[in-house]
Amino acid sequence: MAKSKYEYVKHFEQDDRLLPGCWLVVRLDGRGFHRFSSLHGFTKPNDLRALQLANRCAETVMKDVQDAILAYGESDEYSFVLDRKTRLFGRRESKITTTVCSLFSAAYVLYWPEFFPETPLQYPPSFDARAVCYPTSRILRDYLSWRQADCHINNLYNTCFWTLVQQGGMPEKEAEETLRGTFSADKNELLFSRFGINYAHLPAIFRKGTTLVWEEVEIPVTTPSGESALRRKKAVRALDVDIIGDQFWHDRPWLLGEDT
Ligand code: DGT
Ligand code: MG
Ligand code: MG
Ligand code: MG
């Protein structure tokens, strides 16, 4: 077929194929969620409904985007790990990030009323997205450890801050000053000695974030001849466990393959 004289404009497009053989991570982060969370009355420091809504959206992405092997979410962010061998969209960065980001955003709006039945959305939420290539499984694990450590550090701080304010009746400025320069051990001690709160006993979803993985499950089915049977099926499972240590990875050797 003859090409139109306009075809040449195609050559202005830039090649944005992500490095071959690397793990691909797409991280989304809520845009202006400081304002969004306060306008929609998210509970402080953690809103379980908001976390579960984000988990629901991430599950949608896992099921719809080929080669998503794991996802990790905390606060207003979610990271998706795509298999190092993925050929999704020819590994073109913009195609991958925009698809993941728009699917997540659309799901956020679609499922919003399920999780916030009494709170109408005030404006369309949006997310930014970036893709990063990680050449080894060790570095990929360090990336995920970085995010889970971030979850822990922020959650410990926010838990102390809001406990001082909500239960201790302390003005926000004073709570901030009380926590300035404190270490983790001080914060744990403050929660325990002043409020009887054992940080380690708070819900794991707040302390660890959520990790989504594919797992094989058995579901009861009825055969055409009317008998009960079990059918094996892959399903997305949400875990609120430590992913920094080795245990999680040793229990699931198929996630990273040989190179660890
Ligand atoms: P950005 O990402 O630069 O557009 O700006 P923000 O405002 O989204 O900032 P970011 O992503 O660093 O921090 C997340 C904000 O979302 C932070 O202000 C706290 C808020 N947020 C996230 N999860 C919760 C929650 O469960 N409850 C409440 N109350 N706030 C939350
Ligand atoms: Mg951000
Ligand atoms: Mg944000
Ligand atoms: Mg954030």
mmCIF file of C-alpha atoms and ligand atoms in Angstrom:
data_model
loop_
_atom_site.group_PDB
_atom_site.id
_atom_site.type_symbol
_atom_site.label_atom_id
_atom_site.label_comp_id
_atom_site.label_asym_id
_atom_site.label_seq_id
_atom_site.Cartn_x
_atom_site.Cartn_y
_atom_site.Cartn_z
ATOM 1 C CA MET A 1 0.000 0.000 0.000
ATOM 2 C CA ALA A 2 1.299 3.436 -0.907
ATOM 3 C CA LYS A 3 2.412 5.556 2.008
ATOM 4 C CA SER A 4 0.935 9.000 2.434
ATOM 5 C CA LYS A 5 3.312 11.918 2.306
ATOM 6 C CA TYR A 6 2.542 12.480 5.968
ATOM 7 C CA GLU A 7 3.997 9.162 7.084
ATOM 8 C CA TYR A 8 7.359 10.690 7.815
ATOM 9 C CA VAL A 9 6.031 12.231 11.035
ATOM 10 C CA LYS A 10 6.259 8.749 12.551
ATOM 11 C CA HIS A 11 10.045 9.168 12.659
ATOM 12 C CA PHE A 12 9.693 11.916 15.242
ATOM 13 C CA GLU A 13 8.533 9.359 17.811
ATOM 14 C CA GLN A 14 11.230 8.351 20.253
ATOM 15 C CA ASP A 15 12.227 4.799 21.017
ATOM 16 C CA ASP A 16 11.442 4.190 24.660
ATOM 17 C CA ARG A 17 11.917 0.443 24.896
ATOM 18 C CA LEU A 18 12.986 -0.583 28.386
ATOM 19 C CA LEU A 19 16.211 -2.576 28.739
ATOM 20 C CA PRO A 20 15.862 -6.252 27.873
ATOM 21 C CA GLY A 21 16.331 -8.910 30.539
ATOM 22 C CA CYS A 22 15.647 -6.550 33.445
ATOM 23 C CA TRP A 23 12.845 -6.679 35.946
ATOM 24 C CA LEU A 24 10.418 -3.860 35.225
ATOM 25 C CA VAL A 25 8.800 -1.974 38.065
ATOM 26 C CA VAL A 26 5.947 0.431 37.475
ATOM 27 C CA ARG A 27 5.222 2.597 40.508
ATOM 28 C CA LEU A 28 2.060 4.665 40.762
ATOM 29 C CA ASP A 29 1.570 7.378 43.343
ATOM 30 C CA GLY A 30 -1.600 9.317 44.122
ATOM 31 C CA ARG A 31 -1.373 12.903 42.939
ATOM 32 C CA GLY A 32 -1.977 15.369 45.754
ATOM 33 C CA PHE A 33 -3.337 12.707 48.098
ATOM 34 C CA HIS A 34 -2.629 14.905 51.078
ATOM 35 C CA ARG A 35 -5.565 17.003 49.914
ATOM 36 C CA PHE A 36 -7.552 14.089 48.465
ATOM 37 C CA SER A 37 -7.408 12.080 51.712
ATOM 38 C CA SER A 38 -8.421 15.010 53.864
ATOM 39 C CA LEU A 39 -11.244 16.133 51.558
ATOM 40 C CA HIS A 40 -12.675 12.590 51.545
ATOM 41 C CA GLY A 41 -12.331 12.097 55.296
ATOM 42 C CA PHE A 42 -9.707 9.339 55.342
ATOM 43 C CA THR A 43 -9.106 8.228 58.922
ATOM 44 C CA LYS A 44 -5.679 9.041 60.347
ATOM 45 C CA PRO A 45 -3.071 7.691 60.322
ATOM 46 C CA ASN A 46 -4.474 4.811 58.237
ATOM 47 C CA ASP A 47 -7.750 4.400 56.421
ATOM 48 C CA LEU A 48 -8.477 0.706 55.941
ATOM 49 C CA ARG A 49 -11.112 1.433 53.260
ATOM 50 C CA ALA A 50 -8.609 3.410 51.196
ATOM 51 C CA LEU A 51 -5.982 0.678 51.472
ATOM 52 C CA GLN A 52 -8.492 -1.998 50.506
ATOM 53 C CA LEU A 53 -9.697 0.069 47.565
ATOM 54 C CA ALA A 54 -6.104 0.432 46.319
ATOM 55 C CA ASN A 55 -5.628 -3.327 46.771
ATOM 56 C CA ARG A 56 -8.758 -3.964 44.705
ATOM 57 C CA CYS A 57 -7.414 -1.722 41.912
ATOM 58 C CA ALA A 58 -4.027 -3.421 42.035
ATOM 59 C CA GLU A 59 -5.704 -6.815 41.747
ATOM 60 C CA THR A 60 -7.467 -5.524 38.625
ATOM 61 C CA VAL A 61 -4.080 -4.551 37.180
ATOM 62 C CA MET A 62 -2.514 -7.917 38.108
ATOM 63 C CA LYS A 63 -5.333 -9.771 36.342
ATOM 64 C CA ASP A 64 -5.425 -7.598 33.253
ATOM 65 C CA VAL A 65 -1.779 -6.762 32.587
ATOM 66 C CA GLN A 66 0.161 -9.698 31.274
ATOM 67 C CA ASP A 67 3.296 -10.738 33.198
ATOM 68 C CA ALA A 68 2.628 -8.820 36.427
ATOM 69 C CA ILE A 69 4.144 -11.272 38.914
ATOM 70 C CA LEU A 70 3.868 -9.270 42.130
ATOM 71 C CA ALA A 71 2.620 -5.939 43.413
ATOM 72 C CA TYR A 72 3.393 -4.020 46.583
ATOM 73 C CA GLY A 73 1.261 -1.195 47.956
ATOM 74 C CA GLU A 74 1.371 1.237 50.870
ATOM 75 C CA SER A 75 -0.015 4.718 51.557
ATOM 76 C CA ASP A 76 -1.110 6.197 48.200
ATOM 77 C CA GLU A 77 1.328 4.179 46.091
ATOM 78 C CA TYR A 78 1.516 0.823 44.333
ATOM 79 C CA SER A 79 4.466 -0.879 42.638
ATOM 80 C CA PHE A 80 3.952 -3.542 39.987
ATOM 81 C CA VAL A 81 6.729 -5.958 39.091
ATOM 82 C CA LEU A 82 6.668 -7.276 35.532
ATOM 83 C CA ASP A 83 8.558 -10.427 34.643
ATOM 84 C CA ARG A 84 12.063 -9.738 33.382
ATOM 85 C CA LYS A 85 11.199 -11.619 30.184
ATOM 86 C CA THR A 86 8.002 -9.729 29.493
ATOM 87 C CA ARG A 87 7.369 -8.680 25.902
ATOM 88 C CA LEU A 88 4.360 -6.576 26.829
ATOM 89 C CA PHE A 89 3.950 -3.757 24.269
ATOM 90 C CA GLY A 90 7.458 -4.516 23.011
ATOM 91 C CA ARG A 91 8.599 -3.212 26.451
ATOM 92 C CA ARG A 92 7.746 0.327 25.404
ATOM 93 C CA GLU A 93 7.831 2.433 28.540
ATOM 94 C CA SER A 94 5.063 4.880 27.724
ATOM 95 C CA LYS A 95 2.658 2.132 26.633
ATOM 96 C CA ILE A 96 3.325 0.137 29.797
ATOM 97 C CA THR A 97 3.158 2.999 32.309
ATOM 98 C CA THR A 98 0.104 4.678 30.808
ATOM 99 C CA THR A 99 -1.809 1.402 30.545
ATOM 100 C CA VAL A 100 -1.107 0.414 34.144
ATOM 101 C CA CYS A 101 -1.805 3.927 35.395
ATOM 102 C CA SER A 102 -5.063 4.491 33.549
ATOM 103 C CA LEU A 103 -6.376 1.035 34.430
ATOM 104 C CA PHE A 104 -5.623 1.621 38.119
ATOM 105 C CA SER A 105 -7.178 5.105 38.054
ATOM 106 C CA ALA A 106 -10.319 3.915 36.282
ATOM 107 C CA ALA A 107 -10.669 1.046 38.753
ATOM 108 C CA TYR A 108 -10.237 3.516 41.634
ATOM 109 C CA VAL A 109 -13.251 5.467 40.442
ATOM 110 C CA LEU A 110 -15.278 2.373 39.514
ATOM 111 C CA TYR A 111 -14.801 0.647 42.869
ATOM 112 C CA TRP A 112 -14.849 3.801 45.013
ATOM 113 C CA PRO A 113 -18.555 3.466 46.029
ATOM 114 C CA GLU A 114 -17.983 -0.122 47.192
ATOM 115 C CA PHE A 115 -15.420 1.037 49.728
ATOM 116 C CA PHE A 116 -16.770 4.530 50.469
ATOM 117 C CA PRO A 117 -20.553 4.079 50.161
ATOM 118 C CA GLU A 118 -21.265 7.220 52.193
ATOM 119 C CA THR A 119 -18.650 9.490 50.633
ATOM 120 C CA PRO A 120 -19.253 10.746 47.086
ATOM 121 C CA LEU A 121 -16.105 11.410 45.070
ATOM 122 C CA GLN A 122 -15.485 15.163 44.957
ATOM 123 C CA TYR A 123 -13.229 15.197 41.903
ATOM 124 C CA PRO A 124 -11.426 12.692 39.649
ATOM 125 C CA PRO A 125 -8.382 11.240 41.437
ATOM 126 C CA SER A 126 -5.207 10.855 39.423
ATOM 127 C CA PHE A 127 -1.919 9.018 39.767
ATOM 128 C CA ASP A 128 1.555 9.527 38.375
ATOM 129 C CA ALA A 129 3.555 6.581 37.078
ATOM 130 C CA ARG A 130 7.165 5.759 36.375
ATOM 131 C CA ALA A 131 8.933 2.652 35.145
ATOM 132 C CA VAL A 132 12.333 1.538 36.381
ATOM 133 C CA CYS A 133 14.520 -1.356 35.166
ATOM 134 C CA TYR A 134 16.298 -3.498 37.743
ATOM 135 C CA PRO A 135 18.997 -5.746 36.311
ATOM 136 C CA THR A 136 19.259 -8.328 39.105
ATOM 137 C CA SER A 137 16.865 -10.015 41.488
ATOM 138 C CA ARG A 138 18.945 -8.717 44.401
ATOM 139 C CA ILE A 139 18.388 -5.126 43.314
ATOM 140 C CA LEU A 140 14.691 -5.807 42.721
ATOM 141 C CA ARG A 141 14.457 -7.153 46.263
ATOM 142 C CA ASP A 142 16.281 -4.087 47.566
ATOM 143 C CA TYR A 143 13.788 -1.891 45.710
ATOM 144 C CA LEU A 144 10.844 -3.689 47.375
ATOM 145 C CA SER A 145 12.636 -3.579 50.747
ATOM 146 C CA TRP A 146 13.065 0.174 50.298
ATOM 147 C CA ARG A 147 9.312 0.602 49.813
ATOM 148 C CA GLN A 148 8.422 -1.639 52.768
ATOM 149 C CA ALA A 149 10.950 0.160 54.981
ATOM 150 C CA ASP A 150 9.344 3.435 53.876
ATOM 151 C CA CYS A 151 5.950 2.046 54.904
ATOM 152 C CA HIS A 152 7.318 1.073 58.320
ATOM 153 C CA ILE A 153 9.115 4.362 59.007
ATOM 154 C CA ASN A 154 6.146 6.514 57.969
ATOM 155 C CA ASN A 155 3.628 4.359 59.762
ATOM 156 C CA LEU A 156 5.562 4.333 63.031
ATOM 157 C CA TYR A 157 5.916 8.114 62.872
ATOM 158 C CA ASN A 158 2.287 8.718 61.862
ATOM 159 C CA THR A 159 0.991 6.321 64.527
ATOM 160 C CA CYS A 160 2.947 8.204 67.223
ATOM 161 C CA PHE A 161 1.952 11.589 65.881
ATOM 162 C CA TRP A 162 -1.771 10.876 65.695
ATOM 163 C CA THR A 163 -1.821 8.999 69.002
ATOM 164 C CA LEU A 164 -0.272 12.033 70.719
ATOM 165 C CA VAL A 165 -2.843 14.290 69.051
ATOM 166 C CA GLN A 166 -5.972 12.124 69.219
ATOM 167 C CA GLN A 167 -5.443 10.263 72.490
ATOM 168 C CA GLY A 168 -3.006 12.594 74.202
ATOM 169 C CA GLY A 169 -4.886 15.776 73.280
ATOM 170 C CA MET A 170 -1.604 17.358 72.182
ATOM 171 C CA PRO A 171 -1.572 20.203 69.641
ATOM 172 C CA GLU A 172 -0.102 19.076 66.288
ATOM 173 C CA LYS A 173 2.876 21.401 66.584
ATOM 174 C CA GLU A 174 3.794 20.041 69.995
ATOM 175 C CA ALA A 175 3.447 16.429 68.778
ATOM 176 C CA GLU A 176 5.825 17.250 65.948
ATOM 177 C CA GLU A 177 8.339 18.710 68.404
ATOM 178 C CA THR A 178 7.995 15.719 70.726
ATOM 179 C CA LEU A 179 8.914 13.351 67.891
ATOM 180 C CA ARG A 180 11.733 15.406 66.403
ATOM 181 C CA GLY A 181 15.042 13.517 66.547
ATOM 182 C CA THR A 182 13.558 10.353 68.051
ATOM 183 C CA PHE A 183 14.647 6.871 66.961
ATOM 184 C CA SER A 184 12.422 3.851 66.333
ATOM 185 C CA ALA A 185 13.053 2.505 69.830
ATOM 186 C CA ASP A 186 11.959 5.827 71.364
ATOM 187 C CA LYS A 187 8.752 5.795 69.337
ATOM 188 C CA ASN A 188 7.918 2.217 70.329
ATOM 189 C CA GLU A 189 8.597 3.132 73.958
ATOM 190 C CA LEU A 190 6.460 6.279 73.772
ATOM 191 C CA LEU A 191 3.484 4.326 72.400
ATOM 192 C CA PHE A 192 3.836 1.642 75.048
ATOM 193 C CA SER A 193 4.621 3.657 78.155
ATOM 194 C CA ARG A 194 2.224 6.541 77.515
ATOM 195 C CA PHE A 195 -0.642 4.817 75.746
ATOM 196 C CA GLY A 196 -0.227 1.075 76.404
ATOM 197 C CA ILE A 197 0.055 0.438 72.674
ATOM 198 C CA ASN A 198 2.310 -2.386 71.500
ATOM 199 C CA TYR A 199 3.262 -1.274 67.986
ATOM 200 C CA ALA A 200 3.912 -4.855 66.863
ATOM 201 C CA HIS A 201 0.280 -5.702 67.627
ATOM 202 C CA LEU A 202 -1.206 -3.079 65.314
ATOM 203 C CA PRO A 203 -2.778 -4.473 62.115
ATOM 204 C CA ALA A 204 -0.083 -5.892 59.820
ATOM 205 C CA ILE A 205 -1.610 -4.227 56.750
ATOM 206 C CA PHE A 206 -0.651 -0.856 58.303
ATOM 207 C CA ARG A 207 2.840 -1.925 59.358
ATOM 208 C CA LYS A 208 3.798 -4.053 56.343
ATOM 209 C CA GLY A 209 1.687 -2.751 53.450
ATOM 210 C CA THR A 210 0.129 -5.241 51.022
ATOM 211 C CA THR A 211 1.886 -7.677 48.716
ATOM 212 C CA LEU A 212 -0.118 -9.272 45.924
ATOM 213 C CA VAL A 213 1.058 -12.544 44.424
ATOM 214 C CA TRP A 214 -0.394 -15.214 42.198
ATOM 215 C CA GLU A 215 -1.208 -18.412 44.032
ATOM 216 C CA GLU A 216 -2.839 -21.636 43.029
ATOM 217 C CA VAL A 217 -6.088 -22.245 44.862
ATOM 218 C CA GLU A 218 -8.577 -25.115 44.752
ATOM 219 C CA ILE A 219 -12.175 -24.139 44.170
ATOM 220 C CA PRO A 220 -15.139 -26.459 44.618
ATOM 221 C CA VAL A 221 -17.018 -27.054 41.351
ATOM 222 C CA THR A 222 -19.860 -29.262 40.175
ATOM 223 C CA THR A 223 -19.017 -31.476 37.208
ATOM 224 C CA PRO A 224 -21.480 -31.837 34.281
ATOM 225 C CA SER A 225 -22.493 -35.197 35.770
ATOM 226 C CA GLY A 226 -23.419 -33.468 39.020
ATOM 227 C CA GLU A 227 -20.468 -34.550 41.170
ATOM 228 C CA SER A 228 -18.496 -32.246 43.438
ATOM 229 C CA ALA A 229 -14.861 -31.791 42.571
ATOM 230 C CA LEU A 230 -11.961 -29.447 43.187
ATOM 231 C CA ARG A 231 -10.546 -27.390 40.345
ATOM 232 C CA ARG A 232 -7.112 -25.779 40.554
ATOM 233 C CA LYS A 233 -7.049 -22.147 39.566
ATOM 234 C CA LYS A 234 -4.630 -19.260 39.803
ATOM 235 C CA ALA A 235 -5.826 -16.402 41.974
ATOM 236 C CA VAL A 236 -4.385 -13.145 43.260
ATOM 237 C CA ARG A 237 -3.655 -13.375 46.975
ATOM 238 C CA ALA A 238 -3.163 -10.348 49.253
ATOM 239 C CA LEU A 239 -0.542 -10.763 51.994
ATOM 240 C CA ASP A 240 0.492 -8.394 54.772
ATOM 241 C CA VAL A 241 3.845 -9.977 55.514
ATOM 242 C CA ASP A 242 7.521 -9.071 55.676
ATOM 243 C CA ILE A 243 9.145 -9.083 52.233
ATOM 244 C CA ILE A 244 12.512 -7.694 53.369
ATOM 245 C CA GLY A 245 13.769 -10.952 54.902
ATOM 246 C CA ASP A 246 14.497 -14.158 52.981
ATOM 247 C CA GLN A 247 11.535 -16.214 54.175
ATOM 248 C CA PHE A 248 8.944 -14.775 51.804
ATOM 249 C CA TRP A 249 11.216 -15.410 48.795
ATOM 250 C CA HIS A 250 12.391 -18.851 49.908
ATOM 251 C CA ASP A 251 8.753 -19.906 50.279
ATOM 252 C CA ARG A 252 8.046 -18.759 46.706
ATOM 253 C CA PRO A 253 11.109 -19.674 44.609
ATOM 254 C CA TRP A 254 9.112 -19.339 41.379
ATOM 255 C CA LEU A 255 8.835 -15.576 41.794
ATOM 256 C CA LEU A 256 12.443 -14.659 41.046
ATOM 257 C CA GLY A 257 13.701 -17.821 39.348
ATOM 258 C CA GLU A 258 17.362 -18.851 39.487
ATOM 259 C CA ASP A 259 19.117 -15.501 39.759
ATOM 260 C CA THR A 260 18.592 -14.298 43.339
HETATM 261 P P1 DGT B 1 2.280 14.017 45.407
HETATM 262 O O1 DGT B 1 2.430 12.525 45.516
HETATM 263 O O2 DGT B 1 3.601 14.685 45.289
HETATM 264 O O3 DGT B 1 1.317 14.438 44.338
HETATM 265 O O4 DGT B 1 1.631 14.554 46.806
HETATM 266 P P2 DGT B 1 0.852 13.730 47.925
HETATM 267 O O5 DGT B 1 0.065 14.717 48.697
HETATM 268 O O6 DGT B 1 0.100 12.577 47.347
HETATM 269 O O7 DGT B 1 2.046 13.196 48.853
HETATM 270 P P3 DGT B 1 2.664 11.758 49.107
HETATM 271 O O8 DGT B 1 2.356 10.785 48.023
HETATM 272 O O9 DGT B 1 4.095 11.951 49.452
HETATM 273 O O10 DGT B 1 1.967 11.311 50.460
HETATM 274 C C1 DGT B 1 0.757 10.633 50.517
HETATM 275 C C2 DGT B 1 -0.306 11.483 51.206
HETATM 276 O O11 DGT B 1 -1.517 10.730 51.274
HETATM 277 C C3 DGT B 1 0.046 11.891 52.630
HETATM 278 O O12 DGT B 1 -0.276 13.244 52.816
HETATM 279 C C4 DGT B 1 -0.852 11.055 53.500
HETATM 280 C C5 DGT B 1 -1.999 10.702 52.587
HETATM 281 N N1 DGT B 1 -2.497 9.360 52.898
HETATM 282 C C6 DGT B 1 -2.148 8.203 52.311
HETATM 283 N N2 DGT B 1 -2.773 7.167 52.913
HETATM 284 C C7 DGT B 1 -3.552 7.704 53.888
HETATM 285 C C8 DGT B 1 -4.455 7.151 54.853
HETATM 286 O O13 DGT B 1 -4.683 5.924 54.936
HETATM 287 N N3 DGT B 1 -5.066 8.030 55.702
HETATM 288 C C9 DGT B 1 -4.835 9.376 55.632
HETATM 289 N N4 DGT B 1 -5.463 10.168 56.481
HETATM 290 N N5 DGT B 1 -3.999 9.916 54.734
HETATM 291 C C10 DGT B 1 -3.373 9.094 53.882
HETATM 292 MG MG MG B 2 4.526 11.737 44.553
HETATM 293 MG MG MG B 3 1.073 11.015 46.408
HETATM 294 MG MG MG B 4 2.920 8.695 48.168
#
